[in-house]
Amino acid sequence: MRRKLVAGNWKMNTDRGEAVELASALARHCEASGDVDVLIAPPFVWIEAVATAIDSSAVLLAAQNAWHEPSGAFTGEVSLEMLKEAGCGWVILGHSERRHLLEESDELIGEKVAAGLAEDLSVILCVGETRAQREAGETEAVLDRQLLAGLVGCEVESTSRLVVAYEPVWAIGTGLTASTDQAESAHAHLRNQLANRYNSEVAEATRFLYGGSVKPDNASELMRQPNVDGALVGGASLAVDSFVAIIEAAAGV
Ligand code: 13P
């Protein structure tokens, strides 16, 4: 049985006070680890303050991105080691906003995933098709390409620290959610690909999160699908009430 994971990606939102307040409220809600893993990914600059706020709780801490080289002349970038030292145990890589707005390539994301796992971090690798790709019938080909390129340097021993997030680009921040059938079918396909890439034990053990306009009112039905092991939440993770409602939905399925 895979444990559900509800992850909040705060993106470029919150000021310092809001970040600490939100993290502290979640920490109170998740004092002990319950039936669901809960993770938050604040902006880089609030990571240390948030790490302090959730210190004695079960809330997990992720960065939203990282650079794969350990140090050097990479102006504006933050290394995986730095993030670890700041308190992150996790990193989100390959988010669609980085693929599309920042033009990160499949190859770069593969290098980052390999470096993150080598640094002993847990990695959430995001994949997802655009609306045009879905309409052209290319969804599975796009998911395969992003998944396999993302995992090019991921050895079987590291897969216990891998989570895959399926985030259809057309559902992110749009209020459009994938139907339960669309989400389940993409997740089942990805799980199958993971079995081909590694083996069926790895495929069965790996968690697949759905992301894209997850809200309290659609979270349960999405997470009830057999291959949906949790959610990667953007907008609804910015308010305690809605994020806690999604955590409770995960605990209830
Ligand atoms: P929304 O929940 O705001 O659609 O964002 C999803 C997302 O991109 C999470 O990483």
PDB file of N, CA and C and ligand atoms in Angstrom, residues 9 11 92 95-97 126 167 171-175 211-215 232-236, ligand 1:
ATOM      1  N   ASN A   9       3.036  23.339  -3.609  1.00  0.00           N
ATOM      2  CA  ASN A   9       4.056  24.116  -4.320  1.00  0.00           C
ATOM      3  C   ASN A   9       3.618  25.575  -4.272  1.00  0.00           C
ATOM      4  N   LYS A  11       5.088  28.133  -5.330  1.00  0.00           N
ATOM      5  CA  LYS A  11       5.557  28.929  -6.479  1.00  0.00           C
ATOM      6  C   LYS A  11       6.132  30.263  -5.976  1.00  0.00           C
ATOM      7  N   ILE A  92      11.679  19.632  -6.014  1.00  0.00           N
ATOM      8  CA  ILE A  92      10.792  19.462  -7.177  1.00  0.00           C
ATOM      9  C   ILE A  92      11.618  19.794  -8.416  1.00  0.00           C
ATOM     10  N   HIS A  95       9.323  21.033 -13.218  1.00  0.00           N
ATOM     11  CA  HIS A  95       7.973  21.612 -13.199  1.00  0.00           C
ATOM     12  C   HIS A  95       7.677  22.252 -14.550  1.00  0.00           C
ATOM     13  N   SER A  96       6.423  22.212 -14.959  1.00  0.00           N
ATOM     14  CA  SER A  96       6.085  22.697 -16.309  1.00  0.00           C
ATOM     15  C   SER A  96       6.422  24.175 -16.471  1.00  0.00           C
ATOM     16  N   GLU A  97       6.336  24.942 -15.375  1.00  0.00           N
ATOM     17  CA  GLU A  97       6.691  26.365 -15.514  1.00  0.00           C
ATOM     18  C   GLU A  97       8.176  26.533 -15.818  1.00  0.00           C
ATOM     19  N   CYS A 126       8.421  16.200 -12.306  1.00  0.00           N
ATOM     20  CA  CYS A 126       7.131  16.571 -12.908  1.00  0.00           C
ATOM     21  C   CYS A 126       7.150  16.319 -14.409  1.00  0.00           C
ATOM     22  N   GLU A 167       1.392  16.458 -14.190  1.00  0.00           N
ATOM     23  CA  GLU A 167       0.718  17.757 -14.183  1.00  0.00           C
ATOM     24  C   GLU A 167       0.446  18.174 -15.628  1.00  0.00           C
ATOM     25  N   ALA A 171      -4.002  22.127 -17.245  1.00  0.00           N
ATOM     26  CA  ALA A 171      -4.797  22.112 -16.014  1.00  0.00           C
ATOM     27  C   ALA A 171      -4.156  22.943 -14.904  1.00  0.00           C
ATOM     28  N   ILE A 172      -2.953  23.472 -15.149  1.00  0.00           N
ATOM     29  CA  ILE A 172      -2.231  24.169 -14.080  1.00  0.00           C
ATOM     30  C   ILE A 172      -2.700  25.617 -13.992  1.00  0.00           C
ATOM     31  N   GLY A 173      -3.276  25.946 -12.850  1.00  0.00           N
ATOM     32  CA  GLY A 173      -3.682  27.334 -12.593  1.00  0.00           C
ATOM     33  C   GLY A 173      -4.828  27.813 -13.464  1.00  0.00           C
ATOM     34  N   THR A 174      -5.505  26.883 -14.143  1.00  0.00           N
ATOM     35  CA  THR A 174      -6.556  27.277 -15.086  1.00  0.00           C
ATOM     36  C   THR A 174      -7.948  27.015 -14.546  1.00  0.00           C
ATOM     37  N   GLY A 175      -8.035  26.251 -13.448  1.00  0.00           N
ATOM     38  CA  GLY A 175      -9.350  25.848 -12.970  1.00  0.00           C
ATOM     39  C   GLY A 175      -9.873  24.630 -13.717  1.00  0.00           C
ATOM     40  N   GLY A 211      -1.295  16.754 -10.371  1.00  0.00           N
ATOM     41  CA  GLY A 211      -1.288  18.204 -10.130  1.00  0.00           C
ATOM     42  C   GLY A 211      -1.985  18.927 -11.255  1.00  0.00           C
ATOM     43  N   GLY A 212      -2.699  19.989 -10.897  1.00  0.00           N
ATOM     44  CA  GLY A 212      -3.414  20.787 -11.896  1.00  0.00           C
ATOM     45  C   GLY A 212      -4.800  21.107 -11.376  1.00  0.00           C
ATOM     46  N   SER A 213      -4.912  22.295 -10.726  1.00  0.00           N
ATOM     47  CA  SER A 213      -6.210  22.757 -10.200  1.00  0.00           C
ATOM     48  C   SER A 213      -6.840  21.770  -9.218  1.00  0.00           C
ATOM     49  N   VAL A 214      -6.001  21.154  -8.371  1.00  0.00           N
ATOM     50  CA  VAL A 214      -6.554  20.322  -7.292  1.00  0.00           C
ATOM     51  C   VAL A 214      -7.127  21.257  -6.231  1.00  0.00           C
ATOM     52  N   LYS A 215      -8.358  20.999  -5.838  1.00  0.00           N
ATOM     53  CA  LYS A 215      -9.069  21.812  -4.842  1.00  0.00           C
ATOM     54  C   LYS A 215      -9.721  20.854  -3.849  1.00  0.00           C
ATOM     55  N   LEU A 232      -0.101  17.257  -6.097  1.00  0.00           N
ATOM     56  CA  LEU A 232       0.832  18.382  -6.069  1.00  0.00           C
ATOM     57  C   LEU A 232      -0.034  19.618  -6.306  1.00  0.00           C
ATOM     58  N   VAL A 233      -0.141  20.429  -5.259  1.00  0.00           N
ATOM     59  CA  VAL A 233      -1.151  21.483  -5.218  1.00  0.00           C
ATOM     60  C   VAL A 233      -0.482  22.847  -5.324  1.00  0.00           C
ATOM     61  N   GLY A 234      -0.967  23.691  -6.214  1.00  0.00           N
ATOM     62  CA  GLY A 234      -0.444  25.056  -6.315  1.00  0.00           C
ATOM     63  C   GLY A 234      -1.314  25.998  -5.513  1.00  0.00           C
ATOM     64  N   GLY A 235      -2.241  26.668  -6.184  1.00  0.00           N
ATOM     65  CA  GLY A 235      -3.063  27.725  -5.572  1.00  0.00           C
ATOM     66  C   GLY A 235      -3.705  27.333  -4.257  1.00  0.00           C
ATOM     67  N   ALA A 236      -4.282  26.147  -4.202  1.00  0.00           N
ATOM     68  CA  ALA A 236      -5.004  25.751  -2.988  1.00  0.00           C
ATOM     69  C   ALA A 236      -4.065  25.394  -1.834  1.00  0.00           C
TER      70      ALA A 236
HETATM   71  P1  13P B   1      -2.515  24.768  -9.406  1.00  0.00           P
HETATM   72  O1  13P B   1      -2.955  23.840  -8.311  1.00  0.00           O
HETATM   73  O2  13P B   1      -2.552  26.206  -9.000  1.00  0.00           O
HETATM   74  O3  13P B   1      -3.236  24.480 -10.694  1.00  0.00           O
HETATM   75  O4  13P B   1      -0.955  24.446  -9.673  1.00  0.00           O
HETATM   76  C1  13P B   1      -0.562  23.144  -9.894  1.00  0.00           C
HETATM   77  C2  13P B   1       0.921  23.086  -9.885  1.00  0.00           C
HETATM   78  O5  13P B   1       1.570  23.536 -10.815  1.00  0.00           O
HETATM   79  C3  13P B   1       1.592  22.480  -8.725  1.00  0.00           C
HETATM   80  O6  13P B   1       2.938  22.276  -8.976  1.00  0.00           O
END
